[in-house]
mmCIF file of C-alpha atoms in Angstrom:
data_model
loop_
_atom_site.group_PDB
_atom_site.id
_atom_site.type_symbol
_atom_site.label_atom_id
_atom_site.label_comp_id
_atom_site.label_asym_id
_atom_site.label_seq_id
_atom_site.Cartn_x
_atom_site.Cartn_y
_atom_site.Cartn_z
ATOM 1 C CA MET A 22 117.596 86.866 91.507
ATOM 2 C CA LEU A 23 120.448 88.058 89.137
ATOM 3 C CA TRP A 24 123.032 86.708 91.553
ATOM 4 C CA LEU A 25 122.004 83.160 90.589
ATOM 5 C CA PRO A 26 122.818 83.059 86.882
ATOM 6 C CA HIS A 27 126.001 85.096 87.767
ATOM 7 C CA LEU A 28 126.975 82.381 90.275
ATOM 8 C CA PHE A 29 126.747 79.884 87.229
ATOM 9 C CA GLY A 30 128.687 82.065 84.836
ATOM 10 C CA LYS A 31 125.653 82.927 82.751
ATOM 11 C CA ARG A 32 125.599 86.443 81.260
ATOM 12 C CA THR A 33 122.574 88.637 81.885
ATOM 13 C CA VAL A 34 120.817 91.796 80.746
ATOM 14 C CA ALA A 35 118.477 93.738 83.145
ATOM 15 C CA THR A 36 115.914 96.204 81.731
ATOM 16 C CA ILE A 37 114.875 98.942 84.210
ATOM 17 C CA HIS A 38 111.535 100.589 83.155
ATOM 18 C CA GLY A 39 111.437 103.146 85.846
ATOM 19 C CA LEU A 40 112.172 103.966 89.617
ATOM 20 C CA ASP A 41 109.154 102.080 90.822
ATOM 21 C CA TRP A 42 110.144 102.444 94.484
ATOM 22 C CA GLN A 43 109.115 106.073 94.069
ATOM 23 C CA ARG A 44 105.494 105.106 93.266
ATOM 24 C CA GLU A 45 103.070 106.077 95.948
ATOM 25 C CA LYS A 46 101.663 102.497 96.541
ATOM 26 C CA TRP A 47 105.231 101.267 97.320
ATOM 27 C CA LYS A 48 106.463 104.376 99.041
ATOM 28 C CA ASN A 49 106.143 103.250 102.702
ATOM 29 C CA GLY A 50 107.661 100.053 104.384
ATOM 30 C CA PHE A 51 109.228 96.894 103.075
ATOM 31 C CA ALA A 52 108.100 96.994 99.349
ATOM 32 C CA SER A 53 109.951 100.170 98.575
ATOM 33 C CA LYS A 54 113.107 99.012 100.221
ATOM 34 C CA TYR A 55 112.926 95.521 98.402
ATOM 35 C CA ILE A 56 112.465 97.192 94.983
ATOM 36 C CA LYS A 57 115.383 99.587 95.682
ATOM 37 C CA PHE A 58 117.447 96.550 96.764
ATOM 38 C CA GLY A 59 116.704 95.074 93.413
ATOM 39 C CA GLU A 60 118.345 98.130 91.585
ATOM 40 C CA LEU A 61 121.564 97.497 93.744
ATOM 41 C CA VAL A 62 121.643 93.864 92.852
ATOM 42 C CA ALA A 63 121.213 94.814 89.079
ATOM 43 C CA THR A 64 124.223 97.182 89.303
ATOM 44 C CA LYS A 65 126.316 94.584 90.860
ATOM 45 C CA TYR A 66 125.385 91.522 88.780
ATOM 46 C CA ALA A 67 123.950 92.293 85.520
ATOM 47 C CA ASP A 68 126.424 92.346 82.622
ATOM 48 C CA GLU A 69 124.419 95.100 80.886
ATOM 49 C CA ILE A 70 121.540 97.292 82.095
ATOM 50 C CA ILE A 71 119.092 98.807 79.718
ATOM 51 C CA VAL A 72 117.095 101.997 80.761
ATOM 52 C CA LEU A 73 114.188 103.550 78.861
ATOM 53 C CA SER A 74 114.841 107.134 79.852
ATOM 54 C CA LYS A 75 117.766 109.627 80.190
ATOM 55 C CA ASN A 76 116.618 110.499 83.656
ATOM 56 C CA VAL A 77 117.036 106.950 84.860
ATOM 57 C CA GLN A 78 120.344 106.723 83.003
ATOM 58 C CA ASN A 79 121.551 109.672 84.927
ATOM 59 C CA TYR A 80 120.173 108.259 88.181
ATOM 60 C CA PHE A 81 122.139 104.974 87.886
ATOM 61 C CA LEU A 82 125.305 106.865 87.090
ATOM 62 C CA GLU A 83 124.959 109.333 89.929
ATOM 63 C CA THR A 84 123.664 106.891 92.520
ATOM 64 C CA TYR A 85 125.683 103.720 91.720
ATOM 65 C CA GLN A 86 128.410 105.022 89.339
ATOM 66 C CA ARG A 87 127.105 102.441 86.889
ATOM 67 C CA GLU A 88 126.893 102.968 83.100
ATOM 68 C CA THR A 89 123.751 101.915 81.361
ATOM 69 C CA LYS A 90 122.345 101.484 77.892
ATOM 70 C CA TYR A 91 119.637 103.789 76.861
ATOM 71 C CA ILE A 92 117.064 102.323 74.573
ATOM 72 C CA PRO A 93 113.694 103.835 74.666
ATOM 73 C CA ASN A 94 110.325 102.316 73.864
ATOM 74 C CA GLY A 95 109.203 102.244 70.415
ATOM 75 C CA VAL A 96 105.791 102.888 68.717
ATOM 76 C CA ASN A 97 104.071 101.632 65.609
ATOM 77 C CA LYS A 98 102.312 103.863 62.999
ATOM 78 C CA PRO A 99 98.620 103.385 63.805
ATOM 79 C CA THR A 100 95.634 103.634 61.559
ATOM 80 C CA ILE A 101 93.382 106.578 62.500
ATOM 81 C CA LYS A 102 89.778 105.442 63.265
ATOM 82 C CA ALA A 103 86.594 107.431 62.921
ATOM 83 C CA ALA A 104 84.404 107.790 66.041
ATOM 84 C CA ASP A 105 82.004 104.865 65.932
ATOM 85 C CA GLU A 106 82.089 102.604 69.007
ATOM 86 C CA ILE A 107 82.948 105.475 71.350
ATOM 87 C CA THR A 108 79.892 107.376 70.157
ATOM 88 C CA LYS A 109 77.634 104.403 70.648
ATOM 89 C CA LYS A 110 78.973 103.691 74.045
ATOM 90 C CA PHE A 111 79.917 106.962 75.493
ATOM 91 C CA ASN A 112 78.382 109.588 73.191
ATOM 92 C CA LEU A 113 81.719 110.867 72.336
ATOM 93 C CA HIS A 114 82.529 112.668 68.928
ATOM 94 C CA ARG A 115 85.647 113.917 67.217
ATOM 95 C CA ASP A 116 87.468 116.871 69.036
ATOM 96 C CA GLU A 117 84.755 116.970 71.611
ATOM 97 C CA TYR A 118 86.760 115.517 74.534
ATOM 98 C CA ILE A 119 90.174 115.859 76.384
ATOM 99 C CA LEU A 120 91.650 112.373 76.893
ATOM 100 C CA TYR A 121 93.656 110.910 79.740
ATOM 101 C CA LEU A 122 94.630 107.290 79.034
ATOM 102 C CA GLY A 123 96.524 105.244 81.636
ATOM 103 C CA ARG A 124 96.420 103.648 84.971
ATOM 104 C CA ILE A 125 94.302 105.154 87.687
ATOM 105 C CA VAL A 126 97.072 105.659 90.151
ATOM 106 C CA PRO A 127 98.092 108.604 92.516
ATOM 107 C CA GLU A 128 101.309 109.454 90.791
ATOM 108 C CA LYS A 129 99.539 110.087 87.498
ATOM 109 C CA GLY A 130 98.346 113.485 88.622
ATOM 110 C CA LEU A 131 94.574 112.838 88.210
ATOM 111 C CA ARG A 132 93.626 114.998 91.222
ATOM 112 C CA TYR A 133 95.058 118.150 89.627
ATOM 113 C CA LEU A 134 93.645 117.327 86.318
ATOM 114 C CA ILE A 135 90.045 116.845 87.541
ATOM 115 C CA ASN A 136 90.045 119.861 89.920
ATOM 116 C CA ALA A 137 91.525 122.061 86.958
ATOM 117 C CA PHE A 138 88.988 120.820 84.422
ATOM 118 C CA LYS A 139 86.056 121.364 86.769
ATOM 119 C CA ASN A 140 87.134 125.103 87.063
ATOM 120 C CA VAL A 141 87.130 125.421 83.126
ATOM 121 C CA ASP A 142 84.057 126.626 81.368
ATOM 122 C CA THR A 143 83.794 124.385 78.303
ATOM 123 C CA ASP A 144 81.344 122.046 76.593
ATOM 124 C CA LYS A 145 84.021 119.529 76.029
ATOM 125 C CA LYS A 146 84.212 116.382 78.058
ATOM 126 C CA LEU A 147 87.031 114.957 80.076
ATOM 127 C CA VAL A 148 87.496 111.161 79.350
ATOM 128 C CA ILE A 149 89.527 109.205 81.910
ATOM 129 C CA ALA A 150 90.232 105.859 80.336
ATOM 130 C CA GLY A 151 91.978 103.099 82.240
ATOM 131 C CA GLY A 152 91.646 100.711 85.126
ATOM 132 C CA ALA A 153 92.980 100.689 88.768
ATOM 133 C CA SER A 154 96.277 98.975 89.575
ATOM 134 C CA ASP A 155 95.958 97.709 93.203
ATOM 135 C CA THR A 156 94.513 101.279 93.751
ATOM 136 C CA ASP A 157 90.831 100.723 94.157
ATOM 137 C CA GLU A 158 90.567 103.267 97.020
ATOM 138 C CA PHE A 159 92.209 105.926 94.830
ATOM 139 C CA LEU A 160 89.832 105.106 91.991
ATOM 140 C CA LYS A 161 86.995 105.667 94.267
ATOM 141 C CA GLU A 162 88.521 109.013 95.473
ATOM 142 C CA VAL A 163 88.898 110.397 91.968
ATOM 143 C CA LYS A 164 85.356 109.211 90.981
ATOM 144 C CA ASP A 165 84.031 111.063 94.100
ATOM 145 C CA LEU A 166 85.960 114.118 93.042
ATOM 146 C CA ALA A 167 84.385 114.123 89.696
ATOM 147 C CA LYS A 168 80.743 112.919 90.602
ATOM 148 C CA ASP A 169 79.319 116.450 90.584
ATOM 149 C CA ASP A 170 80.527 117.219 86.969
ATOM 150 C CA THR A 171 78.635 115.322 84.285
ATOM 151 C CA ARG A 172 81.249 116.311 81.736
ATOM 152 C CA ILE A 173 83.688 113.774 83.304
ATOM 153 C CA ILE A 174 83.543 110.252 81.912
ATOM 154 C CA PHE A 175 85.260 107.199 83.311
ATOM 155 C CA THR A 176 85.433 104.405 80.703
ATOM 156 C CA GLY A 177 87.308 101.829 82.707
ATOM 157 C CA PHE A 178 89.969 99.708 81.004
ATOM 158 C CA VAL A 179 89.892 99.985 77.278
ATOM 159 C CA GLN A 180 91.572 98.143 74.368
ATOM 160 C CA GLY A 181 91.241 97.340 70.674
ATOM 161 C CA GLN A 182 88.717 99.424 68.678
ATOM 162 C CA ILE A 183 87.643 101.631 71.494
ATOM 163 C CA LEU A 184 91.275 102.373 72.482
ATOM 164 C CA GLN A 185 92.135 103.293 69.010
ATOM 165 C CA GLU A 186 89.164 105.465 68.428
ATOM 166 C CA LEU A 187 89.793 107.266 71.728
ATOM 167 C CA TYR A 188 93.335 108.227 70.547
ATOM 168 C CA SER A 189 92.103 108.990 67.045
ATOM 169 C CA ASN A 190 89.460 111.529 67.841
ATOM 170 C CA ALA A 191 90.715 113.424 70.975
ATOM 171 C CA TYR A 192 90.866 117.267 70.981
ATOM 172 C CA ILE A 193 93.853 117.119 73.457
ATOM 173 C CA TYR A 194 95.616 114.198 75.162
ATOM 174 C CA THR A 195 96.886 114.925 78.539
ATOM 175 C CA LEU A 196 99.379 113.107 80.829
ATOM 176 C CA PRO A 197 99.697 115.139 84.194
ATOM 177 C CA SER A 198 102.124 112.612 85.819
ATOM 178 C CA ASP A 199 104.419 113.319 88.808
ATOM 179 C CA LEU A 200 106.392 110.140 87.992
ATOM 180 C CA GLU A 201 106.930 108.152 84.860
ATOM 181 C CA GLY A 202 109.427 105.670 83.645
ATOM 182 C CA MET A 203 108.922 105.841 79.746
ATOM 183 C CA PRO A 204 105.405 106.840 79.061
ATOM 184 C CA LEU A 205 104.274 104.491 76.348
ATOM 185 C CA SER A 206 100.646 106.076 76.265
ATOM 186 C CA LEU A 207 102.248 109.390 75.420
ATOM 187 C CA LEU A 208 104.235 107.958 72.505
ATOM 188 C CA GLU A 209 100.995 106.271 71.309
ATOM 189 C CA ALA A 210 98.964 109.471 71.634
ATOM 190 C CA MET A 211 101.614 111.348 69.571
ATOM 191 C CA SER A 212 101.602 108.556 67.037
ATOM 192 C CA TYR A 213 97.952 109.295 66.416
ATOM 193 C CA GLY A 214 98.666 112.875 65.806
ATOM 194 C CA ASN A 215 97.395 114.363 69.093
ATOM 195 C CA CYS A 216 98.071 117.729 70.594
ATOM 196 C CA CYS A 217 99.541 116.731 74.022
ATOM 197 C CA LEU A 218 99.351 118.610 77.319
ATOM 198 C CA VAL A 219 101.972 117.062 79.746
ATOM 199 C CA SER A 220 103.691 117.814 83.086
ATOM 200 C CA ASP A 221 107.243 119.029 82.748
ATOM 201 C CA ILE A 222 108.898 115.974 84.372
ATOM 202 C CA SER A 223 112.056 115.017 82.434
ATOM 203 C CA GLU A 224 110.524 111.762 81.077
ATOM 204 C CA CYS A 225 107.739 113.562 79.416
ATOM 205 C CA GLN A 226 109.969 116.508 78.308
ATOM 206 C CA GLU A 227 112.362 113.904 76.859
ATOM 207 C CA VAL A 228 109.671 112.539 74.645
ATOM 208 C CA VAL A 229 107.875 115.620 73.386
ATOM 209 C CA GLU A 230 110.703 117.980 73.128
ATOM 210 C CA ASP A 231 109.011 121.225 71.731
ATOM 211 C CA LYS A 232 106.221 119.267 70.037
ATOM 212 C CA ALA A 233 103.748 119.555 72.990
ATOM 213 C CA VAL A 234 102.418 121.915 75.722
ATOM 214 C CA LEU A 235 104.067 121.613 79.012
ATOM 215 C CA PHE A 236 102.857 122.682 82.487
ATOM 216 C CA ARG A 237 104.482 122.711 85.941
ATOM 217 C CA LYS A 238 104.405 119.365 87.629
ATOM 218 C CA SER A 239 101.840 119.173 90.414
ATOM 219 C CA SER A 240 100.372 122.561 89.523
ATOM 220 C CA GLN A 241 96.582 122.633 89.327
ATOM 221 C CA SER A 242 96.624 126.340 88.438
ATOM 222 C CA ASP A 243 99.128 125.933 85.560
ATOM 223 C CA ILE A 244 97.277 122.978 83.986
ATOM 224 C CA GLU A 245 94.002 124.991 84.259
ATOM 225 C CA GLU A 246 95.752 127.914 82.460
ATOM 226 C CA LYS A 247 97.262 125.769 79.727
ATOM 227 C CA LEU A 248 93.958 123.942 79.249
ATOM 228 C CA LEU A 249 92.188 127.304 78.790
ATOM 229 C CA ASP A 250 94.681 128.281 76.361
ATOM 230 C CA LEU A 251 94.370 125.346 74.155
ATOM 231 C CA LEU A 252 90.412 125.434 74.338
ATOM 232 C CA LYS A 253 90.485 129.119 73.222
ATOM 233 C CA GLN A 254 93.065 128.463 70.357
ATOM 234 C CA PRO A 255 92.017 125.537 68.212
ATOM 235 C CA GLU A 256 94.633 126.803 65.617
ATOM 236 C CA LEU A 257 97.322 126.112 68.125
ATOM 237 C CA VAL A 258 95.949 122.633 68.753
ATOM 238 C CA THR A 259 95.973 121.992 65.129
ATOM 239 C CA SER A 260 99.544 123.121 64.891
ATOM 240 C CA TYR A 261 100.707 120.704 67.478
ATOM 241 C CA LYS A 262 98.611 117.842 65.967
ATOM 242 C CA SER A 263 100.412 118.414 62.634
ATOM 243 C CA ILE A 264 104.031 117.818 64.098
ATOM 244 C CA SER A 265 103.528 115.306 66.757
ATOM 245 C CA ARG A 266 103.083 112.229 64.588
ATOM 246 C CA ASN A 267 106.174 112.635 62.404
ATOM 247 C CA HIS A 268 108.247 113.424 65.547
ATOM 248 C CA VAL A 269 107.636 110.121 67.233
ATOM 249 C CA GLU A 270 107.723 108.110 64.040
ATOM 250 C CA MET A 271 111.344 109.380 63.427
ATOM 251 C CA LYS A 272 112.651 109.266 67.033
ATOM 252 C CA TYR A 273 110.962 106.193 68.446
ATOM 253 C CA ASN A 274 110.895 103.855 65.492
ATOM 254 C CA TRP A 275 110.587 100.182 66.573
ATOM 255 C CA TYR A 276 113.047 99.010 63.867
ATOM 256 C CA PHE A 277 115.876 101.000 65.379
ATOM 257 C CA VAL A 278 114.791 100.136 69.027
ATOM 258 C CA THR A 279 114.832 96.412 68.115
ATOM 259 C CA GLN A 280 118.150 96.666 66.367
ATOM 260 C CA ASN A 281 119.654 98.381 69.348
ATOM 261 C CA THR A 282 118.241 95.814 71.720
ATOM 262 C CA LEU A 283 119.464 92.796 69.609
ATOM 263 C CA SER A 284 122.877 94.271 69.331
ATOM 264 C CA THR A 285 123.068 94.638 73.159
ATOM 265 C CA TYR A 286 122.091 90.943 73.691
ATOM 266 C CA ARG A 287 124.515 89.635 70.946
ATOM 267 C CA LYS A 288 127.379 91.726 72.550
#
C-alpha cells in the first residue's frame, strides 16, 4: 500500500524483516508472488528501507539496485532464572537438555535436528519449544518423527517464566534453520549466555561471528557430528557460554538500535 501515502506526498519508511516469499508455506502460487510484489513496491515508493540483516541488504542492492539502511534487532540483558517451573512441568534440570525455541515450521530445520538427535547416544533431552504457524500438518509430522524417542519433549508455545527458565538452563541452544530474517531467538539465547549450535546461513553467521558452533545448512550428518562434539566436551560448551553474552550485549544493544531507528525517521 506504499503507493497511497506516496500519492499524497507523505514520506514513508518500510522495514523488511526477511525474504518471506522464500518460506515453504508461501513458496507455491499466488502468496509468494504477492509478497515479492510487495518488495518491488517498497523499492519504488518507500523513502527509506530498513533491513535487519546484511544478507537482505545485499539482496536489495543486487536485485533492485536499491540502497537500504541496516539496523538489526536488539536484545535486553536478561536475569538468569533457576530451573523451577520447567522442573515441575517438564522434569527439566540445568544443563540436562538441548533447546530449540522458535516456530514449528519447515524452514527451521527441525527434521534434520530430530533425526540427528535420535542417532546420538546421550541422556540429555531435546526440548522443542514453540507453536505452529499455519503449519499444523508439519507439527504433526515432526511429532510423529519424534514419537519413538522419549528424550524428545514438545512444550508447545512458551512465554514468561517458563521461557526465561528454558533459556537460562539449557546445555546447548540450537537453531538449525535453512532460512532466517534476523533470528531474534538466537540473540535472546546468546543474551542468556548459551552455547549456540546453528546452521551456517549468513543470517546466523552474522549474529554469532566466531562465538558459536556452526554446521552445514541442511546437513543431518554435520549437525549430528557437532552435537556429539559438544556433548563429549563440556569444557568447550563452557567456553562458548562465557563469551556469548558479552558479544550480543555489545553488538546488539537496544539503545543504539533505537537511536539509529529514530535518526532514520527524523531524516
